[in-house]
mmCIF file of C-alpha atoms in Angstrom:
data_model
loop_
_atom_site.group_PDB
_atom_site.id
_atom_site.type_symbol
_atom_site.label_atom_id
_atom_site.label_comp_id
_atom_site.label_asym_id
_atom_site.label_seq_id
_atom_site.Cartn_x
_atom_site.Cartn_y
_atom_site.Cartn_z
ATOM 1 C CA GLN A 25 220.476 -41.374 130.752
ATOM 2 C CA SER A 26 219.261 -39.041 127.967
ATOM 3 C CA VAL A 27 221.422 -36.113 126.913
ATOM 4 C CA LEU A 28 217.907 -33.854 126.902
ATOM 5 C CA THR A 29 217.181 -33.613 130.699
ATOM 6 C CA GLN A 30 213.821 -33.343 131.938
ATOM 7 C CA PRO A 31 212.479 -33.370 135.712
ATOM 8 C CA PRO A 32 210.886 -36.718 136.123
ATOM 9 C CA SER A 33 207.807 -35.208 137.661
ATOM 10 C CA ALA A 34 205.760 -32.139 137.931
ATOM 11 C CA SER A 35 202.406 -31.140 139.365
ATOM 12 C CA GLY A 36 199.901 -28.565 139.682
ATOM 13 C CA THR A 37 196.291 -27.895 140.788
ATOM 14 C CA PRO A 38 193.381 -27.020 138.174
ATOM 15 C CA GLY A 39 193.530 -23.813 136.629
ATOM 16 C CA GLN A 40 197.244 -23.142 137.481
ATOM 17 C CA ARG A 41 200.094 -22.814 135.209
ATOM 18 C CA VAL A 42 202.762 -25.455 135.110
ATOM 19 C CA THR A 43 206.040 -25.509 133.031
ATOM 20 C CA ILE A 44 208.037 -28.524 132.361
ATOM 21 C CA SER A 45 211.605 -27.854 131.363
ATOM 22 C CA CYS A 46 214.073 -29.497 128.949
ATOM 23 C CA SER A 47 217.882 -28.759 129.215
ATOM 24 C CA GLY A 48 220.379 -29.637 126.556
ATOM 25 C CA SER A 49 223.511 -28.373 124.960
ATOM 26 C CA SER A 50 224.720 -26.233 122.190
ATOM 27 C CA SER A 51 224.731 -29.135 119.843
ATOM 28 C CA ASN A 52 221.212 -29.916 120.243
ATOM 29 C CA ILE A 53 218.696 -27.384 121.706
ATOM 30 C CA GLY A 54 221.190 -24.512 121.202
ATOM 31 C CA ARG A 55 220.996 -24.949 117.574
ATOM 32 C CA ASN A 56 218.193 -26.824 116.565
ATOM 33 C CA TYR A 57 214.184 -26.725 117.059
ATOM 34 C CA VAL A 58 212.574 -28.357 119.850
ATOM 35 C CA TYR A 59 209.483 -30.589 119.953
ATOM 36 C CA TRP A 60 207.016 -31.504 122.638
ATOM 37 C CA TYR A 61 205.113 -34.597 122.844
ATOM 38 C CA GLN A 62 202.131 -35.524 125.105
ATOM 39 C CA GLN A 63 201.447 -39.373 125.823
ATOM 40 C CA PHE A 64 198.689 -40.832 127.980
ATOM 41 C CA PRO A 65 199.071 -44.295 129.357
ATOM 42 C CA GLY A 66 198.710 -47.037 126.611
ATOM 43 C CA ALA A 67 198.479 -44.470 123.989
ATOM 44 C CA ALA A 68 200.462 -43.207 121.360
ATOM 45 C CA PRO A 69 202.227 -39.925 121.604
ATOM 46 C CA LYS A 70 200.919 -36.820 120.191
ATOM 47 C CA LEU A 71 202.789 -33.883 118.996
ATOM 48 C CA LEU A 72 201.897 -30.694 121.039
ATOM 49 C CA ILE A 73 204.707 -28.284 120.027
ATOM 50 C CA TYR A 74 207.066 -28.212 117.072
ATOM 51 C CA ARG A 75 209.760 -25.709 116.085
ATOM 52 C CA ASN A 76 210.177 -24.493 119.539
ATOM 53 C CA ASN A 77 206.690 -22.728 119.783
ATOM 54 C CA GLN A 78 204.335 -23.917 116.929
ATOM 55 C CA ARG A 79 201.163 -25.557 117.761
ATOM 56 C CA PRO A 80 199.697 -28.201 115.142
ATOM 57 C CA SER A 81 196.174 -27.616 114.180
ATOM 58 C CA GLY A 82 193.564 -28.975 117.201
ATOM 59 C CA VAL A 83 196.137 -28.250 120.025
ATOM 60 C CA PRO A 84 194.696 -25.881 122.513
ATOM 61 C CA ASP A 85 196.351 -22.547 122.854
ATOM 62 C CA ARG A 86 196.993 -23.425 126.649
ATOM 63 C CA PHE A 87 199.923 -25.273 125.607
ATOM 64 C CA SER A 88 202.988 -23.114 124.559
ATOM 65 C CA GLY A 89 206.580 -23.525 124.132
ATOM 66 C CA SER A 90 209.523 -21.530 124.367
ATOM 67 C CA LYS A 91 213.466 -21.852 124.218
ATOM 68 C CA SER A 92 216.180 -20.030 125.361
ATOM 69 C CA GLY A 93 219.893 -20.725 124.853
ATOM 70 C CA THR A 94 220.348 -24.687 125.431
ATOM 71 C CA SER A 95 216.881 -24.873 127.146
ATOM 72 C CA ALA A 96 213.212 -25.363 126.349
ATOM 73 C CA SER A 97 209.953 -24.917 128.308
ATOM 74 C CA LEU A 98 206.636 -26.362 127.912
ATOM 75 C CA ALA A 99 204.035 -24.551 129.585
ATOM 76 C CA ILE A 100 200.584 -25.356 130.335
ATOM 77 C CA SER A 101 198.056 -22.622 131.351
ATOM 78 C CA GLY A 102 194.582 -23.246 132.909
ATOM 79 C CA LEU A 103 195.484 -26.976 133.724
ATOM 80 C CA ARG A 104 192.831 -29.475 133.582
ATOM 81 C CA SER A 105 192.637 -33.160 134.969
ATOM 82 C CA GLU A 106 192.819 -34.251 131.498
ATOM 83 C CA ASP A 107 196.431 -32.864 131.172
ATOM 84 C CA GLU A 108 197.885 -35.421 133.438
ATOM 85 C CA ALA A 109 199.941 -37.286 131.133
ATOM 86 C CA ASP A 110 203.651 -37.794 130.160
ATOM 87 C CA TYR A 111 205.649 -35.087 128.358
ATOM 88 C CA TYR A 112 208.434 -35.608 126.097
ATOM 89 C CA CYS A 113 211.008 -32.869 124.726
ATOM 90 C CA ALA A 114 212.708 -33.732 121.554
ATOM 91 C CA ALA A 115 215.567 -32.532 119.248
ATOM 92 C CA TRP A 116 218.220 -33.095 117.006
ATOM 93 C CA ASP A 117 221.821 -33.084 118.069
ATOM 94 C CA ASP A 118 224.492 -32.193 115.493
ATOM 95 C CA ILE A 119 227.286 -33.757 117.305
ATOM 96 C CA LEU A 120 226.367 -36.978 118.807
ATOM 97 C CA SER A 121 226.336 -38.843 115.224
ATOM 98 C CA ASP A 122 223.480 -36.283 114.421
ATOM 99 C CA SER A 123 221.205 -37.883 116.751
ATOM 100 C CA ALA A 124 217.627 -37.477 117.139
ATOM 101 C CA MET A 125 216.509 -37.677 120.823
ATOM 102 C CA PHE A 126 213.887 -37.736 123.382
ATOM 103 C CA GLY A 127 214.123 -36.409 126.741
ATOM 104 C CA GLY A 128 213.484 -38.694 129.636
ATOM 105 C CA GLY A 129 209.982 -37.580 129.855
ATOM 106 C CA THR A 130 207.885 -35.725 132.849
ATOM 107 C CA HIS A 131 204.943 -37.190 134.168
ATOM 108 C CA LEU A 132 202.567 -34.273 135.128
ATOM 109 C CA THR A 133 200.302 -34.946 137.833
ATOM 110 C CA VAL A 134 197.250 -32.780 138.442
ATOM 111 C CA LEU A 135 196.194 -32.540 142.046
ATOM 112 C CA GLU B 27 191.520 -39.166 107.794
ATOM 113 C CA VAL B 28 195.071 -40.107 108.062
ATOM 114 C CA GLN B 29 195.303 -43.899 109.130
ATOM 115 C CA LEU B 30 198.479 -45.661 109.998
ATOM 116 C CA LEU B 31 198.266 -49.349 110.879
ATOM 117 C CA GLU B 32 201.324 -51.331 112.073
ATOM 118 C CA SER B 33 201.671 -55.064 111.777
ATOM 119 C CA GLY B 34 204.453 -57.643 112.036
ATOM 120 C CA GLY B 35 205.032 -57.651 115.700
ATOM 121 C CA GLY B 36 205.287 -60.506 117.855
ATOM 122 C CA LEU B 37 207.460 -62.960 119.427
ATOM 123 C CA VAL B 38 210.887 -63.744 118.504
ATOM 124 C CA GLN B 39 213.952 -65.172 119.696
ATOM 125 C CA PRO B 40 217.261 -63.530 120.702
ATOM 126 C CA GLY B 41 219.052 -63.184 117.368
ATOM 127 C CA GLY B 42 216.387 -63.413 115.343
ATOM 128 C CA SER B 43 214.579 -60.998 112.504
ATOM 129 C CA LEU B 44 211.138 -59.255 112.212
ATOM 130 C CA ARG B 45 209.868 -56.742 109.812
ATOM 131 C CA LEU B 46 207.366 -54.442 110.928
ATOM 132 C CA SER B 47 204.922 -52.697 108.399
ATOM 133 C CA CYS B 48 202.861 -49.760 108.489
ATOM 134 C CA ALA B 49 199.952 -49.262 105.908
ATOM 135 C CA ALA B 50 199.067 -45.688 105.285
ATOM 136 C CA SER B 51 196.215 -44.010 104.074
ATOM 137 C CA GLY B 52 194.308 -40.724 104.082
ATOM 138 C CA PHE B 53 197.184 -38.686 102.576
ATOM 139 C CA THR B 54 199.697 -38.191 99.786
ATOM 140 C CA PHE B 55 202.372 -40.749 101.167
ATOM 141 C CA ASN B 56 205.210 -39.869 99.009
ATOM 142 C CA ASN B 57 205.052 -36.467 100.345
ATOM 143 C CA TYR B 58 205.875 -36.920 103.566
ATOM 144 C CA GLY B 59 208.534 -38.253 106.001
ATOM 145 C CA MET B 60 207.955 -41.169 108.208
ATOM 146 C CA SER B 61 209.347 -42.660 111.410
ATOM 147 C CA TRP B 62 209.411 -45.532 113.668
ATOM 148 C CA VAL B 63 209.832 -44.819 117.443
ATOM 149 C CA ARG B 64 209.760 -47.427 120.087
ATOM 150 C CA GLN B 65 208.994 -47.670 123.814
ATOM 151 C CA ALA B 66 210.379 -50.432 126.065
ATOM 152 C CA PRO B 67 207.679 -51.392 128.898
ATOM 153 C CA GLY B 68 207.478 -48.492 131.404
ATOM 154 C CA LYS B 69 210.228 -46.542 129.866
ATOM 155 C CA GLY B 70 210.376 -43.364 127.611
ATOM 156 C CA LEU B 71 210.334 -42.867 123.994
ATOM 157 C CA GLU B 72 213.305 -43.652 121.417
ATOM 158 C CA TRP B 73 213.809 -42.649 118.037
ATOM 159 C CA VAL B 74 214.430 -45.694 115.813
ATOM 160 C CA SER B 75 214.473 -44.752 112.142
ATOM 161 C CA ILE B 76 213.518 -41.719 110.192
ATOM 162 C CA ILE B 77 212.882 -41.486 106.500
ATOM 163 C CA SER B 78 212.195 -38.815 104.106
ATOM 164 C CA GLY B 79 209.258 -38.670 101.655
ATOM 165 C CA ASN B 80 210.943 -39.946 98.789
ATOM 166 C CA GLY B 81 213.280 -42.328 100.623
ATOM 167 C CA ASP B 82 216.586 -40.666 99.839
ATOM 168 C CA ASN B 83 217.323 -39.760 103.264
ATOM 169 C CA THR B 84 217.442 -42.134 106.319
ATOM 170 C CA TYR B 85 218.280 -41.899 109.926
ATOM 171 C CA SER B 86 218.971 -44.403 112.642
ATOM 172 C CA PRO B 87 220.573 -44.254 115.974
ATOM 173 C CA ASP B 88 223.646 -46.116 116.784
ATOM 174 C CA SER B 89 221.502 -48.190 119.085
ATOM 175 C CA VAL B 90 220.115 -49.975 115.691
ATOM 176 C CA LYS B 91 222.296 -48.960 113.221
ATOM 177 C CA GLY B 92 223.596 -52.016 111.013
ATOM 178 C CA ARG B 93 220.749 -54.106 112.550
ATOM 179 C CA PHE B 94 217.709 -52.260 111.543
ATOM 180 C CA THR B 95 216.632 -50.748 108.183
ATOM 181 C CA ILE B 96 213.802 -48.448 107.568
ATOM 182 C CA SER B 97 212.235 -48.406 103.890
ATOM 183 C CA ARG B 98 209.213 -47.410 102.002
ATOM 184 C CA ASP B 99 207.179 -48.355 99.319
ATOM 185 C CA ASN B 100 205.521 -45.244 97.896
ATOM 186 C CA SER B 101 203.519 -46.967 95.277
ATOM 187 C CA LYS B 102 201.903 -49.394 97.974
ATOM 188 C CA LYS B 103 201.910 -46.729 100.966
ATOM 189 C CA ILE B 104 203.810 -48.798 103.328
ATOM 190 C CA LEU B 105 206.528 -48.035 105.335
ATOM 191 C CA TYR B 106 208.775 -51.003 106.672
ATOM 192 C CA LEU B 107 211.032 -51.571 109.354
ATOM 193 C CA GLN B 108 213.455 -54.624 108.830
ATOM 194 C CA MET B 109 214.817 -55.875 112.306
ATOM 195 C CA ASN B 110 217.616 -58.117 112.343
ATOM 196 C CA SER B 111 220.087 -59.585 115.194
ATOM 197 C CA LEU B 112 217.331 -58.814 117.810
ATOM 198 C CA GLY B 113 218.026 -58.537 121.253
ATOM 199 C CA ALA B 114 216.069 -58.297 124.573
ATOM 200 C CA GLU B 115 216.967 -54.494 124.639
ATOM 201 C CA ASP B 116 214.535 -54.349 121.491
ATOM 202 C CA THR B 117 211.737 -55.572 123.392
ATOM 203 C CA ALA B 118 209.328 -52.650 122.937
ATOM 204 C CA THR B 119 206.117 -51.420 121.617
ATOM 205 C CA TYR B 120 206.930 -49.926 117.818
ATOM 206 C CA TYR B 121 204.951 -46.770 116.729
ATOM 207 C CA CYS B 122 205.067 -45.568 112.963
ATOM 208 C CA ALA B 123 204.542 -41.848 112.378
ATOM 209 C CA LYS B 124 203.624 -39.445 109.758
ATOM 210 C CA ALA B 125 205.482 -36.003 109.425
ATOM 211 C CA LEU B 126 203.621 -32.987 109.878
ATOM 212 C CA SER B 127 204.911 -31.495 106.892
ATOM 213 C CA SER B 128 207.372 -32.240 104.155
ATOM 214 C CA GLY B 129 211.227 -31.471 104.679
ATOM 215 C CA TRP B 130 214.159 -33.113 105.875
ATOM 216 C CA PRO B 131 215.346 -33.554 108.696
ATOM 217 C CA THR B 132 212.400 -33.690 110.780
ATOM 218 C CA LEU B 133 210.817 -34.582 114.181
ATOM 219 C CA ASN B 134 207.430 -33.247 114.205
ATOM 220 C CA PHE B 135 205.186 -36.230 113.680
ATOM 221 C CA GLU B 136 201.546 -35.521 113.917
ATOM 222 C CA SER B 137 199.944 -38.711 113.187
ATOM 223 C CA TRP B 138 200.688 -42.097 114.966
ATOM 224 C CA GLY B 139 199.655 -45.689 114.613
ATOM 225 C CA GLN B 140 198.472 -47.703 117.694
ATOM 226 C CA GLY B 141 201.905 -49.543 117.834
ATOM 227 C CA THR B 142 202.806 -53.141 117.361
ATOM 228 C CA LEU B 143 204.387 -55.238 120.206
ATOM 229 C CA VAL B 144 207.689 -56.892 119.879
ATOM 230 C CA THR B 145 208.941 -59.225 122.416
ATOM 231 C CA VAL B 146 212.408 -60.851 122.120
ATOM 232 C CA SER B 147 212.802 -63.878 124.504
ATOM 233 C CA SER B 148 213.780 -67.493 124.296
#
């Protein structure tokens, strides 16, 4: 069980705005950057958000990240069928042996 | 264009060893941190090892510490993962990844290889 807690699943309809949460603690999200990755079945992960809310070049602005206290969120607006994928948050933890960790992942279904 | 090509995966018996390689091209290799991330079949992602651009800084989680060693040859532009004392729990697809920017520590890995499968079984 991951220290970063994500809901195992989320869903939305095309055009809708969906948020995926990532809950941590003061030793990880509370004091470090949060990163978000997208992964399609059988493919390598893709960096969506870094440093809480920064998008790498090429990532649509439909994807946005935010952080508040010990939680972070990934928001996807204007949901599209091609957004159906697994989403993972990641962060360092300063107490657990300076661990790098992923959340357990959230499977997003576009209905 | 950034390219990362992993190799070295395969079937290994419990207790055995493997060395994974990741050949990099399309960028100034020694300027960027690199990492290995694994994914067991049907499971989530796990950071395995991370190394800074000059190789001076490394990270490994407790689950592999003392068994896995990350290294890099900047002259050859190759990232390595030496894996010893392998167990069934190490069965996974192993991805190498390049950091988005320089700096340490980092978890922003923007470019990924296609992965190499490691199966630990007798």
